Amino acid sequence: MTDSQSKAREQAESAFGKTQSQSLARNRINSEMDAVVQQREEKTLRLRALRLEKEAELAASAASAGAGKSARK
């Protein structure tokens, strides 16, 4: 009887070990994906700020160029 209990225990421990390693791997993958998403969001925000700054500069230079032409007339 102890043989069947020890075999059952070994099987249960083996199954638990597999489940635990799968869970750890899943958690690691999720952490890596979260880091990638956060980096992407930070880069997007940085690029958006640069684009808006550039657009504002272009609009200001266009406005000053337009004002300069109308003052010459």
Coordinates of N, CA, C and O in Angstrom, one line a residue:
M1 N 0.8 -1.2 0.0 CA 0.0 0.0 0.0 C 0.9 1.3 0.0 O 0.5 2.2 -0.6
T2 N 2.0 1.2 0.7 CA 2.8 2.4 0.7 C 3.4 2.6 -0.7 O 3.8 3.8 -1.0
D3 N 3.6 1.5 -1.4 CA 4.1 1.7 -2.8 C 3.2 2.5 -3.7 O 3.6 3.4 -4.4
S4 N 1.9 2.2 -3.6 CA 0.9 2.9 -4.4 C 0.8 4.4 -3.9 O 0.6 5.3 -4.7
Q5 N 0.9 4.6 -2.6 CA 0.9 6.0 -2.1 C 2.1 6.8 -2.5 O 1.9 7.9 -2.9
S6 N 3.2 6.1 -2.5 CA 4.4 6.9 -2.9 C 4.4 7.2 -4.4 O 4.8 8.2 -4.8
K7 N 3.9 6.2 -5.2 CA 3.8 6.5 -6.6 C 2.8 7.6 -6.9 O 3.0 8.4 -7.8
A8 N 1.7 7.5 -6.2 CA 0.6 8.6 -6.4 C 1.2 9.9 -6.0 O 1.0 11.0 -6.6
R9 N 2.0 9.9 -4.9 CA 2.6 11.2 -4.4 C 3.6 11.7 -5.4 O 3.6 12.9 -5.7
E10 N 4.4 10.8 -6.0 CA 5.4 11.2 -7.0 C 4.6 11.8 -8.2 O 5.1 12.8 -8.8
Q11 N 3.6 11.2 -8.7 CA 2.8 11.7 -9.8 C 2.2 13.0 -9.5 O 2.2 13.9 -10.3
A12 N 1.7 13.2 -8.3 CA 1.1 14.4 -7.9 C 2.2 15.5 -7.8 O 1.9 16.7 -8.3
E13 N 3.3 15.2 -7.3 CA 4.4 16.2 -7.2 C 4.9 16.6 -8.6 O 5.2 17.7 -8.9
S14 N 5.0 15.6 -9.4 CA 5.4 15.8 -10.8 C 4.4 16.7 -11.5 O 4.8 17.7 -12.2
A15 N 3.1 16.4 -11.4 CA 2.1 17.3 -12.0 C 2.1 18.7 -11.4 O 2.0 19.7 -12.2
F16 N 2.3 18.8 -10.1 CA 2.4 20.1 -9.5 C 3.6 20.9 -10.0 O 3.5 22.1 -10.3
G17 N 4.7 20.2 -10.1 CA 5.9 20.8 -10.6 C 5.7 21.4 -12.0 O 6.2 22.5 -12.4
K18 N 5.1 20.6 -12.9 CA 4.8 21.0 -14.3 C 3.9 22.3 -14.3 O 4.2 23.2 -15.0
T19 N 2.9 22.2 -13.5 CA 1.9 23.3 -13.4 C 2.6 24.6 -12.9 O 2.4 25.7 -13.4
Q20 N 3.4 24.4 -11.8 CA 4.2 25.5 -11.3 C 5.1 26.1 -12.3 O 5.2 27.4 -12.4
S21 N 5.9 25.3 -13.0 CA 6.8 25.8 -14.0 C 6.1 26.5 -15.1 O 6.6 27.6 -15.6
Q22 N 4.9 26.0 -15.5 CA 4.2 26.7 -16.6 C 3.7 28.0 -16.1 O 3.7 29.0 -16.8
S23 N 3.3 28.1 -14.8 CA 2.8 29.3 -14.2 C 3.9 30.4 -14.2 O 3.7 31.5 -14.5
L24 N 5.1 29.9 -13.7 CA 6.2 30.8 -13.6 C 6.6 31.4 -15.0 O 6.9 32.5 -15.2
A25 N 6.6 30.5 -16.0 CA 6.9 30.9 -17.4 C 5.9 31.9 -17.9 O 6.2 32.9 -18.5
R26 N 4.6 31.6 -17.6 CA 3.6 32.5 -18.1 C 3.7 33.9 -17.4 O 3.6 34.9 -18.1
N27 N 4.0 33.9 -16.1 CA 4.2 35.2 -15.4 C 5.4 35.9 -16.0 O 5.4 37.2 -16.1
R28 N 6.5 35.2 -16.3 CA 7.7 35.9 -16.9 C 7.4 36.5 -18.2 O 7.7 37.6 -18.5
I29 N 6.6 35.7 -19.1 CA 6.2 36.3 -20.4 C 5.3 37.5 -20.2 O 5.5 38.5 -20.9
N30 N 4.4 37.4 -19.3 CA 3.5 38.6 -19.1 C 4.3 39.8 -18.6 O 4.1 40.9 -19.1
S31 N 5.3 39.6 -17.8 CA 6.1 40.7 -17.3 C 6.9 41.3 -18.5 O 7.0 42.5 -18.6
E32 N 7.5 40.5 -19.3 CA 8.2 40.9 -20.5 C 7.3 41.7 -21.4 O 7.7 42.8 -21.9
M33 N 6.1 41.2 -21.6 CA 5.2 41.9 -22.5 C 4.8 43.3 -21.9 O 4.7 44.2 -22.7
D34 N 4.6 43.3 -20.6 CA 4.2 44.6 -20.0 C 5.3 45.6 -20.1 O 5.1 46.8 -20.4
A35 N 6.6 45.1 -20.0 CA 7.7 46.0 -20.2 C 7.8 46.6 -21.6 O 8.0 47.7 -21.9
V36 N 7.5 45.7 -22.6 CA 7.5 46.1 -24.0 C 6.4 47.1 -24.3 O 6.6 48.2 -24.9
V37 N 5.2 46.9 -23.7 CA 4.1 47.8 -23.9 C 4.4 49.2 -23.3 O 4.2 50.2 -23.9
Q38 N 5.0 49.1 -22.1 CA 5.3 50.4 -21.4 C 6.4 51.2 -22.2 O 6.3 52.4 -22.4
Q39 N 7.4 50.5 -22.7 CA 8.4 51.2 -23.6 C 7.8 51.7 -24.8 O 8.1 52.9 -25.2
R40 N 6.9 51.0 -25.4 CA 6.2 51.5 -26.6 C 5.4 52.8 -26.3 O 5.4 53.7 -27.1
E41 N 4.7 52.7 -25.2 CA 3.9 53.9 -24.8 C 4.7 55.1 -24.6 O 4.4 56.2 -25.0
E42 N 5.9 54.9 -23.9 CA 6.8 56.0 -23.6 C 7.4 56.6 -24.9 O 7.4 57.8 -25.1
K43 N 7.7 55.7 -25.8 CA 8.3 56.2 -27.1 C 7.2 56.9 -27.9 O 7.5 58.0 -28.5
T44 N 6.0 56.4 -27.9 CA 4.9 57.1 -28.6 C 4.7 58.5 -28.0 O 4.5 59.5 -28.8
L45 N 4.7 58.6 -26.7 CA 4.5 59.9 -26.1 C 5.6 60.9 -26.4 O 5.4 62.1 -26.7
R46 N 6.8 60.4 -26.4 CA 8.0 61.2 -26.7 C 7.9 61.7 -28.2 O 8.1 62.9 -28.5
L47 N 7.6 60.8 -29.1 CA 7.5 61.1 -30.5 C 6.4 62.1 -30.8 O 6.5 63.0 -31.6
R48 N 5.3 61.9 -30.1 CA 4.1 62.8 -30.3 C 4.5 64.2 -29.8 O 4.1 65.2 -30.5
A49 N 5.2 64.3 -28.7 CA 5.6 65.6 -28.2 C 6.5 66.3 -29.2 O 6.4 67.5 -29.4
L50 N 7.5 65.5 -29.7 CA 8.4 66.1 -30.7 C 7.6 66.6 -32.0 O 7.9 67.6 -32.5
R51 N 6.6 65.7 -32.4 CA 5.9 66.1 -33.6 C 5.1 67.4 -33.4 O 5.0 68.3 -34.2
L52 N 4.4 67.5 -32.2 CA 3.6 68.6 -31.9 C 4.5 69.9 -31.8 O 4.1 71.0 -32.2
E53 N 5.7 69.7 -31.2 CA 6.6 70.9 -31.1 C 7.0 71.3 -32.5 O 7.1 72.5 -32.8
K54 N 7.3 70.4 -33.4 CA 7.7 70.7 -34.8 C 6.6 71.4 -35.5 O 6.8 72.4 -36.2
E55 N 5.4 70.9 -35.3 CA 4.2 71.5 -36.0 C 4.0 72.9 -35.5 O 3.6 73.8 -36.3
A56 N 4.2 73.1 -34.2 CA 4.0 74.4 -33.7 C 5.1 75.4 -34.2 O 4.7 76.6 -34.6
E57 N 6.3 74.9 -34.4 CA 7.4 75.8 -34.9 C 7.0 76.1 -36.4 O 7.2 77.2 -36.8
L58 N 6.6 75.1 -37.1 CA 6.2 75.3 -38.5 C 5.1 76.3 -38.7 O 5.1 77.2 -39.5
A59 N 4.1 76.2 -37.8 CA 2.9 77.1 -37.8 C 3.4 78.5 -37.5 O 2.9 79.5 -38.1
A60 N 4.3 78.6 -36.5 CA 4.8 80.0 -36.1 C 5.6 80.6 -37.2 O 5.4 81.8 -37.5
S61 N 6.4 79.8 -37.9 CA 7.2 80.4 -39.0 C 6.4 80.7 -40.2 O 6.6 81.7 -40.8
A62 N 5.3 79.9 -40.4 CA 4.4 80.2 -41.5 C 3.6 81.5 -41.2 O 3.4 82.3 -42.1
A63 N 3.2 81.7 -39.9 CA 2.5 82.9 -39.6 C 3.4 84.1 -39.7 O 2.9 85.2 -40.1
S64 N 4.6 84.0 -39.2 CA 5.5 85.1 -39.3 C 5.9 85.4 -40.8 O 6.0 86.6 -41.2
A65 N 6.0 84.4 -41.6 CA 6.3 84.6 -43.0 C 5.1 85.3 -43.7 O 5.2 86.2 -44.5
G66 N 3.9 84.9 -43.3 CA 2.7 85.5 -43.9 C 2.5 86.9 -43.4 O 2.1 87.7 -44.2
A67 N 2.9 87.2 -42.2 CA 2.8 88.5 -41.7 C 3.8 89.4 -42.4 O 3.5 90.6 -42.6
G68 N 4.9 88.9 -42.7 CA 6.0 89.7 -43.4 C 5.6 90.0 -44.8 O 5.8 91.1 -45.3
K69 N 4.9 89.1 -45.5 CA 4.4 89.4 -46.8 C 3.4 90.5 -46.9 O 3.3 91.3 -47.7
S70 N 2.4 90.4 -45.9 CA 1.3 91.4 -45.9 C 1.9 92.8 -45.5 O 1.3 93.8 -45.9
A71 N 2.9 92.8 -44.7 CA 3.5 94.1 -44.3 C 4.2 94.8 -45.4 O 4.3 96.0 -45.5
R72 N 4.7 94.0 -46.4 CA 5.5 94.6 -47.5 C 4.6 95.2 -48.5 O 5.0 96.1 -49.3
K73 N 3.3 94.8 -48.6 CA 2.4 95.3 -49.6 C 2.0 96.7 -49.4 O 2.0 97.5 -48.8

